[in-house]
Short mmCIF file of N, CA and C and ligand atoms in Angstrom, two decimals:
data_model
loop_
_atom_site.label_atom_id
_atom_site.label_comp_id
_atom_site.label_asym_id
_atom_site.label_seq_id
_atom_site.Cartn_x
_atom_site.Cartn_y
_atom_site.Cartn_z
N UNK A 212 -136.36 -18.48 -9.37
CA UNK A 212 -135.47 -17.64 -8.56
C UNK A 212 -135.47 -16.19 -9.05
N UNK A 213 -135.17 -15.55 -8.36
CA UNK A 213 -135.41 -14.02 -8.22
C UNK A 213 -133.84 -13.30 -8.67
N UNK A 214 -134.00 -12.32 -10.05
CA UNK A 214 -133.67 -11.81 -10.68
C UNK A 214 -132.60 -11.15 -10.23
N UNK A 215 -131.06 -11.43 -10.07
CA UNK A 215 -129.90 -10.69 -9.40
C UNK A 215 -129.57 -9.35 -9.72
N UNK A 216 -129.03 -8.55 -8.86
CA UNK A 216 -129.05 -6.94 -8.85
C UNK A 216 -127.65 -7.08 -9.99
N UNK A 217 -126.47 -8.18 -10.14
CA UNK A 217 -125.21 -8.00 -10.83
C UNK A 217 -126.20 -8.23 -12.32
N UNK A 218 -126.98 -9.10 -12.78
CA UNK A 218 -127.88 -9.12 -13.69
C UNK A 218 -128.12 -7.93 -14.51
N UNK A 219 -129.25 -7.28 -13.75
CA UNK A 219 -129.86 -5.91 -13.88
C UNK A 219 -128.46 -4.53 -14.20
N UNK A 220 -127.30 -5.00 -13.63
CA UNK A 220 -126.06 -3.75 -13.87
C UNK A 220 -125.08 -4.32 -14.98
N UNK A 221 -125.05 -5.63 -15.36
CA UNK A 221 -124.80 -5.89 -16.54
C UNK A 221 -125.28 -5.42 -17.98
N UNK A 222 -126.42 -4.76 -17.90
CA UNK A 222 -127.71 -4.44 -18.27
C UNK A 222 -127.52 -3.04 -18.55
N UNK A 223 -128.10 -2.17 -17.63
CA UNK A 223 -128.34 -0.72 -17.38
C UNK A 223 -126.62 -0.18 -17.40
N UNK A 224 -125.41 -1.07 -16.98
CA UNK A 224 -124.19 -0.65 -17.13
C UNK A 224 -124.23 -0.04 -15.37
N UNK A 225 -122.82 0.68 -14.79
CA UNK A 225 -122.22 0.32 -13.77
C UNK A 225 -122.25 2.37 -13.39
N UNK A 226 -122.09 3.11 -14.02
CA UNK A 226 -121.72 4.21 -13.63
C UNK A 226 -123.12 4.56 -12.87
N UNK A 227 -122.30 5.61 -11.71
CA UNK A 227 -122.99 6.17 -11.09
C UNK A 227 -123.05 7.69 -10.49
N UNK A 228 -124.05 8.56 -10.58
CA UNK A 228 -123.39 9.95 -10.48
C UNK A 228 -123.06 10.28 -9.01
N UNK A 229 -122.23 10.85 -8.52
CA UNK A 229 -121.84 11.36 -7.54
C UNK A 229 -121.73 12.55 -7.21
N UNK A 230 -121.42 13.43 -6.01
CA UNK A 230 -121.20 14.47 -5.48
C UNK A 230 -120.30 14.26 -4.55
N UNK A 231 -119.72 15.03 -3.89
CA UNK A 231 -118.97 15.58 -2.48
C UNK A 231 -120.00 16.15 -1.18
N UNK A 232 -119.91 15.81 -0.25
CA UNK A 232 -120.72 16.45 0.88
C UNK A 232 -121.18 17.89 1.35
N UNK A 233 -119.44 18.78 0.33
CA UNK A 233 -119.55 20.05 0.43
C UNK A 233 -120.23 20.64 -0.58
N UNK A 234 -121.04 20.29 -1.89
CA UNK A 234 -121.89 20.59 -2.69
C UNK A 234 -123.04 21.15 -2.22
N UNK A 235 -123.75 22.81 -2.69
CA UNK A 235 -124.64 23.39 -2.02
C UNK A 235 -126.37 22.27 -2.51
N UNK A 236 -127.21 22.76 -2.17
CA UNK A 236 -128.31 22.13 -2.46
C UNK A 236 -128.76 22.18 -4.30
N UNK A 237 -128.31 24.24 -4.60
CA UNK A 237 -128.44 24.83 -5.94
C UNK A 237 -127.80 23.83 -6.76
N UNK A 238 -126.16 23.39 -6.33
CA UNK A 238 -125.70 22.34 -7.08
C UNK A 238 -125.83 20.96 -7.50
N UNK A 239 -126.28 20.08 -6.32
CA UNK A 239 -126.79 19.78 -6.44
C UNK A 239 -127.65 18.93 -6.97
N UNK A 240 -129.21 20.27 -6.99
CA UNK A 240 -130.24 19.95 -7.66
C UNK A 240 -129.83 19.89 -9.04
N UNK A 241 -129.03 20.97 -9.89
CA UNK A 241 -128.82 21.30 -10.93
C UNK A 241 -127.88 19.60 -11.58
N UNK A 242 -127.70 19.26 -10.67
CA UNK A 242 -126.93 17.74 -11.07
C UNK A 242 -127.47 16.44 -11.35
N UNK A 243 -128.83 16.77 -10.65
CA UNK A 243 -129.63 15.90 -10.86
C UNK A 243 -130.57 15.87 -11.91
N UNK A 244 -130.89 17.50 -12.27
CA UNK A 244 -131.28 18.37 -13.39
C UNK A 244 -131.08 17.70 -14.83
N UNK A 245 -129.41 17.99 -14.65
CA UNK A 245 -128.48 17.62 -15.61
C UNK A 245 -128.38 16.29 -16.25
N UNK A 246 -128.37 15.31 -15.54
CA UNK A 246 -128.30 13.79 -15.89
C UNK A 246 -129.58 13.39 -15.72
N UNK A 247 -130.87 13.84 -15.29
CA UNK A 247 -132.20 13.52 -15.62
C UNK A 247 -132.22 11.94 -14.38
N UNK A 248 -132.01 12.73 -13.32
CA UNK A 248 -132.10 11.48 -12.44
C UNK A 248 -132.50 12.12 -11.18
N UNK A 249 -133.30 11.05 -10.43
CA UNK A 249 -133.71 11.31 -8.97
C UNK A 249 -132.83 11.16 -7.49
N UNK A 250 -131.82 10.71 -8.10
CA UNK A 250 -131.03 10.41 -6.68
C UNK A 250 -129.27 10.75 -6.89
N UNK A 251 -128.74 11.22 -6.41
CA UNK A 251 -126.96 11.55 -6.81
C UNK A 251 -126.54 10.80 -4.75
N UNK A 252 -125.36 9.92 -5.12
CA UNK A 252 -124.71 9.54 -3.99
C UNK A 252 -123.62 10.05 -3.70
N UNK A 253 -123.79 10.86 -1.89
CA UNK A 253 -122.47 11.32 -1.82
C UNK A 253 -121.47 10.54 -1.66
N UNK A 254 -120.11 10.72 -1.61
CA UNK A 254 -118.80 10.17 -1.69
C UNK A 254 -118.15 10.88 -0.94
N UNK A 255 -117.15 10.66 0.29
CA UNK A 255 -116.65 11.12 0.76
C UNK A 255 -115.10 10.66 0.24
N UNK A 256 -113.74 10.53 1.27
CA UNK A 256 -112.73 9.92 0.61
C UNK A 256 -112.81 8.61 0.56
N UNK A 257 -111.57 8.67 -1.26
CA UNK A 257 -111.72 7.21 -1.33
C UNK A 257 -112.73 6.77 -2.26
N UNK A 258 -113.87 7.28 -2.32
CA UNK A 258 -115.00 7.76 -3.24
C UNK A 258 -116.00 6.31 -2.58
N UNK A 259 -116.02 6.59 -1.00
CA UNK A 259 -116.93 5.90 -0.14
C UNK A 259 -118.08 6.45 0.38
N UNK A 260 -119.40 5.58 0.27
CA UNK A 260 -120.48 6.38 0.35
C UNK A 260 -120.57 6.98 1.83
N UNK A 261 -121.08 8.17 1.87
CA UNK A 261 -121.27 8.97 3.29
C UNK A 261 -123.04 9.33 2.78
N UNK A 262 -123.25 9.40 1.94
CA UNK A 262 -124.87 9.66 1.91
C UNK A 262 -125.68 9.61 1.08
N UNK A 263 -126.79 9.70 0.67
CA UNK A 263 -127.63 9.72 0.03
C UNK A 263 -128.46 11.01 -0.85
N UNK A 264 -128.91 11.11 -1.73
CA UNK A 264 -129.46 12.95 -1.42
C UNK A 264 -130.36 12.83 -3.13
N UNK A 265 -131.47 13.50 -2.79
CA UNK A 265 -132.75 12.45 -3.96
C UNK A 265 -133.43 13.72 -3.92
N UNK A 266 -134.50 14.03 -4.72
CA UNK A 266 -135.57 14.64 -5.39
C UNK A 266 -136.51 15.06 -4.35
N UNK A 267 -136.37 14.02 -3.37
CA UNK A 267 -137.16 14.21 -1.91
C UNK A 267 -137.00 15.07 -0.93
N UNK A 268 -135.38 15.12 -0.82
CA UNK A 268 -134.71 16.06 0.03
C UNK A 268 -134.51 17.63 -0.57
N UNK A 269 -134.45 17.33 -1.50
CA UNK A 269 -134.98 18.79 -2.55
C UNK A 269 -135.89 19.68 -1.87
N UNK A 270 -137.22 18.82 -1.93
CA UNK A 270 -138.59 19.07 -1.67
C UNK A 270 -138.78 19.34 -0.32
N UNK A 271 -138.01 18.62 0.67
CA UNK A 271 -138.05 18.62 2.02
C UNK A 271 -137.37 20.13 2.68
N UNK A 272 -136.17 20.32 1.97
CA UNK A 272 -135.37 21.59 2.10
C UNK A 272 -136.21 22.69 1.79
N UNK A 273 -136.52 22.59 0.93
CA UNK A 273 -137.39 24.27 0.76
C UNK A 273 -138.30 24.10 1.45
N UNK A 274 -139.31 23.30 1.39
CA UNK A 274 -140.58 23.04 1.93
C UNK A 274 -140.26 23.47 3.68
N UNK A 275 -139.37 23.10 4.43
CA UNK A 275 -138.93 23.17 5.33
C UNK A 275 -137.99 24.49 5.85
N UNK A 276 -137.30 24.82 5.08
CA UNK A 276 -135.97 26.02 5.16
C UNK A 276 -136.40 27.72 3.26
N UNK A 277 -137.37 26.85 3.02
CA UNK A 277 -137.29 28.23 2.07
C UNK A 277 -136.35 28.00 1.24
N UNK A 278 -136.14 29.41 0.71
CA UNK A 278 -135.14 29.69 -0.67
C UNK A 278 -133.60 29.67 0.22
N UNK A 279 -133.32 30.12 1.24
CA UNK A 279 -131.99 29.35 1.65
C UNK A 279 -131.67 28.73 1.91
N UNK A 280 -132.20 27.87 2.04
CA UNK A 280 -131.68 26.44 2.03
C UNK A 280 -130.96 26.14 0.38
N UNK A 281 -131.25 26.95 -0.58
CA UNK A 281 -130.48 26.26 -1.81
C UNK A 281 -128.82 27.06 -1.51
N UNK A 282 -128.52 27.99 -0.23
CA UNK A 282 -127.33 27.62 -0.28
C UNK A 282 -126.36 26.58 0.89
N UNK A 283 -127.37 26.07 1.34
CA UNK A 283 -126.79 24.77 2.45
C UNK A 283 -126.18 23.93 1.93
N UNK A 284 -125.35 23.00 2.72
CA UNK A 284 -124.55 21.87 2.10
C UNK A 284 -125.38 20.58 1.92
N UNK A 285 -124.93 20.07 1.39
CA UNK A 285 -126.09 18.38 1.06
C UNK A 285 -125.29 17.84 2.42
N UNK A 286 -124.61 18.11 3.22
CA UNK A 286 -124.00 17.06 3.95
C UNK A 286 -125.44 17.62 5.10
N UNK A 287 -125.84 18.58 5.24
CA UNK A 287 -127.34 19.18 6.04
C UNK A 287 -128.32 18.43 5.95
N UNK A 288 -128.62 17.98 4.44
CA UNK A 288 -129.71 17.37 4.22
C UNK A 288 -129.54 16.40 3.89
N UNK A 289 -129.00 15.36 3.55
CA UNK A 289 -128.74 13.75 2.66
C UNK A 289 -129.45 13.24 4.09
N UNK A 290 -129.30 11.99 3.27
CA UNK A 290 -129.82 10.76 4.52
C UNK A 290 -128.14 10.51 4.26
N UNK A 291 -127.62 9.69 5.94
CA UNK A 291 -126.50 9.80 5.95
C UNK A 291 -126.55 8.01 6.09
N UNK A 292 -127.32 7.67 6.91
CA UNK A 292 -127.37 6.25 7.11
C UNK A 292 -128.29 5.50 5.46
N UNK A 293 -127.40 5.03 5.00
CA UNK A 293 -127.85 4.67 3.19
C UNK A 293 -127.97 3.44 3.80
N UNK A 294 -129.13 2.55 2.80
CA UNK A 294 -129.32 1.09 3.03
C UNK A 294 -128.71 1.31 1.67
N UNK A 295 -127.80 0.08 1.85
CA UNK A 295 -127.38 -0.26 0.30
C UNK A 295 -126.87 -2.02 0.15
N UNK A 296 -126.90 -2.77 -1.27
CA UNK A 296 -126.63 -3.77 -1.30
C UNK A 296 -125.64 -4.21 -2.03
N UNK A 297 -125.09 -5.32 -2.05
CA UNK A 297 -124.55 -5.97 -2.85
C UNK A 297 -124.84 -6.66 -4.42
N UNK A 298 -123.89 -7.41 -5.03
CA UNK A 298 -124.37 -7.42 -6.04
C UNK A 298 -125.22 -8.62 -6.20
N UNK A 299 -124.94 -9.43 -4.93
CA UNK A 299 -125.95 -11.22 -5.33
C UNK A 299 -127.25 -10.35 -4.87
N UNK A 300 -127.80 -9.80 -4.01
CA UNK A 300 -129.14 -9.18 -3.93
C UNK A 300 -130.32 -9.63 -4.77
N UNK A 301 -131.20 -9.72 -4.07
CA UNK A 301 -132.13 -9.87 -5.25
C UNK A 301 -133.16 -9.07 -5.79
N UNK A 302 -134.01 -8.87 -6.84
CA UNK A 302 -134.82 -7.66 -7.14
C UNK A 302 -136.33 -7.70 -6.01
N UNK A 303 -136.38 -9.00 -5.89
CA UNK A 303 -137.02 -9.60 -4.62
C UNK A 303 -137.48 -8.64 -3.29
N UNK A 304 -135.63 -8.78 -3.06
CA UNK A 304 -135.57 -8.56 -1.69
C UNK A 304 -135.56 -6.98 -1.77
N UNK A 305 -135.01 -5.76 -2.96
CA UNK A 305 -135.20 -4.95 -2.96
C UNK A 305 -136.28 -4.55 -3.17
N UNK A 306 -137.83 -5.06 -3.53
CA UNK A 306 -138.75 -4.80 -3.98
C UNK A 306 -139.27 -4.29 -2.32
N UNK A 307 -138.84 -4.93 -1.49
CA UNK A 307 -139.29 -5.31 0.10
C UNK A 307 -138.82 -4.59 0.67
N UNK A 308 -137.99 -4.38 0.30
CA UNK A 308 -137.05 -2.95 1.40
C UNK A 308 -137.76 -1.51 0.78
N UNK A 309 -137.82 -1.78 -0.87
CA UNK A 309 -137.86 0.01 -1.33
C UNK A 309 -139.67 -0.09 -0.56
N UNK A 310 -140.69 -0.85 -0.65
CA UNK A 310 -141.81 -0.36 -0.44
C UNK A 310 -141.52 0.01 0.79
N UNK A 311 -141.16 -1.19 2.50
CA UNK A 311 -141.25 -1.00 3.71
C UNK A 311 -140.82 0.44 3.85
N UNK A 312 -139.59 0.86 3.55
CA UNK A 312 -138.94 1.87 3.70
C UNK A 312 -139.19 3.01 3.43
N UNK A 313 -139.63 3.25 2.12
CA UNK A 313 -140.23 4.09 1.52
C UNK A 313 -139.02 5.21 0.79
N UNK A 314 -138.10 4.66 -0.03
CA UNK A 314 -137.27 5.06 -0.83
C UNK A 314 -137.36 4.36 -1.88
N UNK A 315 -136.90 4.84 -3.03
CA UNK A 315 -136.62 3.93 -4.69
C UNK A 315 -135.42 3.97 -5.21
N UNK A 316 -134.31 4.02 -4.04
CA UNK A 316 -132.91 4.08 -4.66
C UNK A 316 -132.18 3.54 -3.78
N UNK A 317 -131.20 2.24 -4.40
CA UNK A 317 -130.33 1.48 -3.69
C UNK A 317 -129.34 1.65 -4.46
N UNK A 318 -128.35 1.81 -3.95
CA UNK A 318 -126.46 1.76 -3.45
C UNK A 318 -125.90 0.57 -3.94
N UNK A 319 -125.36 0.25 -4.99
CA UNK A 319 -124.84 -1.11 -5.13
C UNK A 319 -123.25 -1.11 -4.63
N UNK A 320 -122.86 -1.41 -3.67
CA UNK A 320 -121.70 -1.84 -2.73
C UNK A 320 -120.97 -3.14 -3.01
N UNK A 321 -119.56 -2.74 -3.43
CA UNK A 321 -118.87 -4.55 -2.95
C UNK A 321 -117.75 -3.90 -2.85
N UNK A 322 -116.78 -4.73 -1.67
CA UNK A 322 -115.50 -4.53 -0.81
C UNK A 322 -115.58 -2.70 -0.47
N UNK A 323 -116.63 -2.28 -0.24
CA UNK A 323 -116.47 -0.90 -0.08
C UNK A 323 -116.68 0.02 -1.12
N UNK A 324 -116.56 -0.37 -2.28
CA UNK A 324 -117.07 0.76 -3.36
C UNK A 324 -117.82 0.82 -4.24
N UNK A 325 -118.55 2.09 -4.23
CA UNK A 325 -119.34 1.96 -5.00
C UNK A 325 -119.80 1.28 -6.49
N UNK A 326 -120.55 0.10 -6.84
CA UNK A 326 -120.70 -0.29 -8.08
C UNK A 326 -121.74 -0.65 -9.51
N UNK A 327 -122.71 0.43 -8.45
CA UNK A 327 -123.92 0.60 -9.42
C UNK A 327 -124.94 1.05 -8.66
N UNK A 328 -126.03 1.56 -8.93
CA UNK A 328 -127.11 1.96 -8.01
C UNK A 328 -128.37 1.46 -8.71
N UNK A 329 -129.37 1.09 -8.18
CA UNK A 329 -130.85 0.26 -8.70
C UNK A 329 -131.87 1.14 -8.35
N UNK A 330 -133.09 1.29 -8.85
CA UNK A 330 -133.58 2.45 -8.98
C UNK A 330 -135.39 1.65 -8.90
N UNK A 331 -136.37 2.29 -8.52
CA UNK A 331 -137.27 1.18 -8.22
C UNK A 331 -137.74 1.22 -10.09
N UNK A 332 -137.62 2.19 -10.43
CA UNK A 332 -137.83 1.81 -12.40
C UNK A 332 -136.87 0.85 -12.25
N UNK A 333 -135.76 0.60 -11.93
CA UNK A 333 -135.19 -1.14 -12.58
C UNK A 333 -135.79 -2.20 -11.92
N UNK A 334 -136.31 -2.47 -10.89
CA UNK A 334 -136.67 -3.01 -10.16
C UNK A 334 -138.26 -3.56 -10.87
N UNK A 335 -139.07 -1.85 -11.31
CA UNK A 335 -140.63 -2.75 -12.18
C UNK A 335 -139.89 -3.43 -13.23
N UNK A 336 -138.78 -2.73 -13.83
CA UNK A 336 -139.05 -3.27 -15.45
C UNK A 336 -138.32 -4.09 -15.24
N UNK A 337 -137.73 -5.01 -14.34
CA UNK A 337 -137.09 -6.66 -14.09
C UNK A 337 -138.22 -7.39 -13.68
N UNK A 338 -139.41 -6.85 -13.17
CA UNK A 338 -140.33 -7.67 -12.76
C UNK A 338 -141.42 -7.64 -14.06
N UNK A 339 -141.92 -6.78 -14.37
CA UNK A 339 -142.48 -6.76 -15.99
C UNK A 339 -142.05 -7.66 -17.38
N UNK A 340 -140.33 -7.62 -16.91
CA UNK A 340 -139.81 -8.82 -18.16
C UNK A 340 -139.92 -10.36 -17.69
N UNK A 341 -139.92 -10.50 -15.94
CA UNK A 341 -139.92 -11.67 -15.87
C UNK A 341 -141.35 -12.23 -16.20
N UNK A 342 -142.09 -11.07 -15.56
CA UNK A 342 -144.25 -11.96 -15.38
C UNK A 342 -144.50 -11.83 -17.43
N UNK A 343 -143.96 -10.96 -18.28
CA UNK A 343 -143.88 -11.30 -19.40
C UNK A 343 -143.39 -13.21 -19.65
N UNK A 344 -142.38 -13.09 -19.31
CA UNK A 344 -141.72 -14.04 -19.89
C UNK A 344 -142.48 -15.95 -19.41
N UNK A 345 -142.35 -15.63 -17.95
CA UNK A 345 -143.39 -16.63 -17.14
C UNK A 345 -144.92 -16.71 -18.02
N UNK A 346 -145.17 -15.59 -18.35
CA UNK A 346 -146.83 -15.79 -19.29
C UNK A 346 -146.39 -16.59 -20.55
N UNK A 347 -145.29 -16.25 -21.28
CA UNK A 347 -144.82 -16.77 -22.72
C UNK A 347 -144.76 -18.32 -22.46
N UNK A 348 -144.49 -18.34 -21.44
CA UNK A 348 -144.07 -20.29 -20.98
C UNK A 348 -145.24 -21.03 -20.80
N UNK A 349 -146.43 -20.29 -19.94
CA UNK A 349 -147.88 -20.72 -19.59
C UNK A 349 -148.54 -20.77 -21.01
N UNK A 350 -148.39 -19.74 -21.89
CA UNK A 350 -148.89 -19.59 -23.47
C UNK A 350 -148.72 -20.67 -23.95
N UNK A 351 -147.36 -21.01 -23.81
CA UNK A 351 -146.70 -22.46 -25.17
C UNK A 351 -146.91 -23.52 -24.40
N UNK A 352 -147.27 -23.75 -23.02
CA UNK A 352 -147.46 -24.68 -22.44
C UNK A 352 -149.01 -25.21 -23.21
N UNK A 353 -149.59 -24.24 -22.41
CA UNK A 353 -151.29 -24.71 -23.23
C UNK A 353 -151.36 -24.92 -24.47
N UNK A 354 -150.59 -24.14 -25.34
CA UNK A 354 -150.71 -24.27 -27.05
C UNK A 354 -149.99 -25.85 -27.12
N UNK A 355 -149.08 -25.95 -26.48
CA UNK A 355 -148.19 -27.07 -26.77
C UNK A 355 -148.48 -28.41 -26.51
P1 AMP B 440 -136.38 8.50 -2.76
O1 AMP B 440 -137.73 7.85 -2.68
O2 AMP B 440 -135.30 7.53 -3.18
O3 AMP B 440 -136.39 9.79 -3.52
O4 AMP B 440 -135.96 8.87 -1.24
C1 AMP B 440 -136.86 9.23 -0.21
C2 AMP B 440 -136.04 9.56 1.05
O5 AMP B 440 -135.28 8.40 1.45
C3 AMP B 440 -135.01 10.68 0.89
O6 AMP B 440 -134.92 11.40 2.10
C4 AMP B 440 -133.70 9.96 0.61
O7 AMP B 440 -132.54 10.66 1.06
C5 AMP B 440 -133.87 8.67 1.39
N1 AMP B 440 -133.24 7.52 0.72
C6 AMP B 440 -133.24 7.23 -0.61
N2 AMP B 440 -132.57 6.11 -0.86
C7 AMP B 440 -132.12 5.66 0.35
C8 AMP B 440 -131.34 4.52 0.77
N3 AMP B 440 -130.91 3.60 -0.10
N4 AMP B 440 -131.06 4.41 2.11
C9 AMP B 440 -131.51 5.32 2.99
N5 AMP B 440 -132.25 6.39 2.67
C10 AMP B 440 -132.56 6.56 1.36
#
């Protein structure tokens, strides 16, 4: 059976960085800068997700709008419609969504709030410890 997302946040731990919708792009980026991460989730009230906003949209904004765009709001640019999961999820089923889709950052959601986010680096290195571990069993099998 396939490796649970509550697993993996037991693990990596539960916090997650956030923003507000009214945050310029300059800010931001500089936030993402700051904590050495590719993706910050917006929060609207309540501290409920309203969007998404990643390393991509960075790239998309200038590439698209130039140097002003770093004073636009992320609520301009985020993806607003977030796929996000729960915590029974599996690394499985996120493996399937992040390729189809073509994102590497999921939303961990229960009763509405936010409770961890999975990242496709958690996603290899849950699959790297399991095909490790599955080889260790095939090893002692044959030796055994
Ligand atoms: P990423 O590969 O995660 O940097 O994201 C690539 C694009 O997909 C960006 O435009 C993101 O805003 C968007 N994106 C990232 N994660 C999600 C998600 N869970 N649901 C919907 N869109 C997303």
């Amino acid at each position: 059976m396939s490796v649970l997302v509550k697993t993996i946040l037991s693990v990596k731990g539960r916090n997650v960085v956030t923003i507000g919708p009214n945050v310029t792009l300059a800010e931001a980026a500089k936030v993402l800068e700051e904590n050495r991460i590719g993706a910050v989730v917006v929060v609207g009230m309540e501290n409920r997700i309203v969007g998404i906003f990643t390393e991509r949209d960075v790239v998309t904004a200038i590439g698209r709008h130039g140097a002003e765009s770093l004073n636009k709001s992320v609520s301009a640019l985020m993806t607003a419609n977030v796929y996000r999961c729960g915590e029974d999820a599996t690394v499985d089923e996120l493996m399937e969504v992040m390729s189809t889709r073509r994102f590497r950052h999921v939303p961990v959601e229960e009763g509405g709030q936010l409770v961890g986010i999975i990242s496709i680096g958690d996603v290899v290195k849950s699959r790297i410890r399991e095909i490790e571990t599955e080889a260790e069993h095939i090893k002692a099998y044959i030796a055994g």
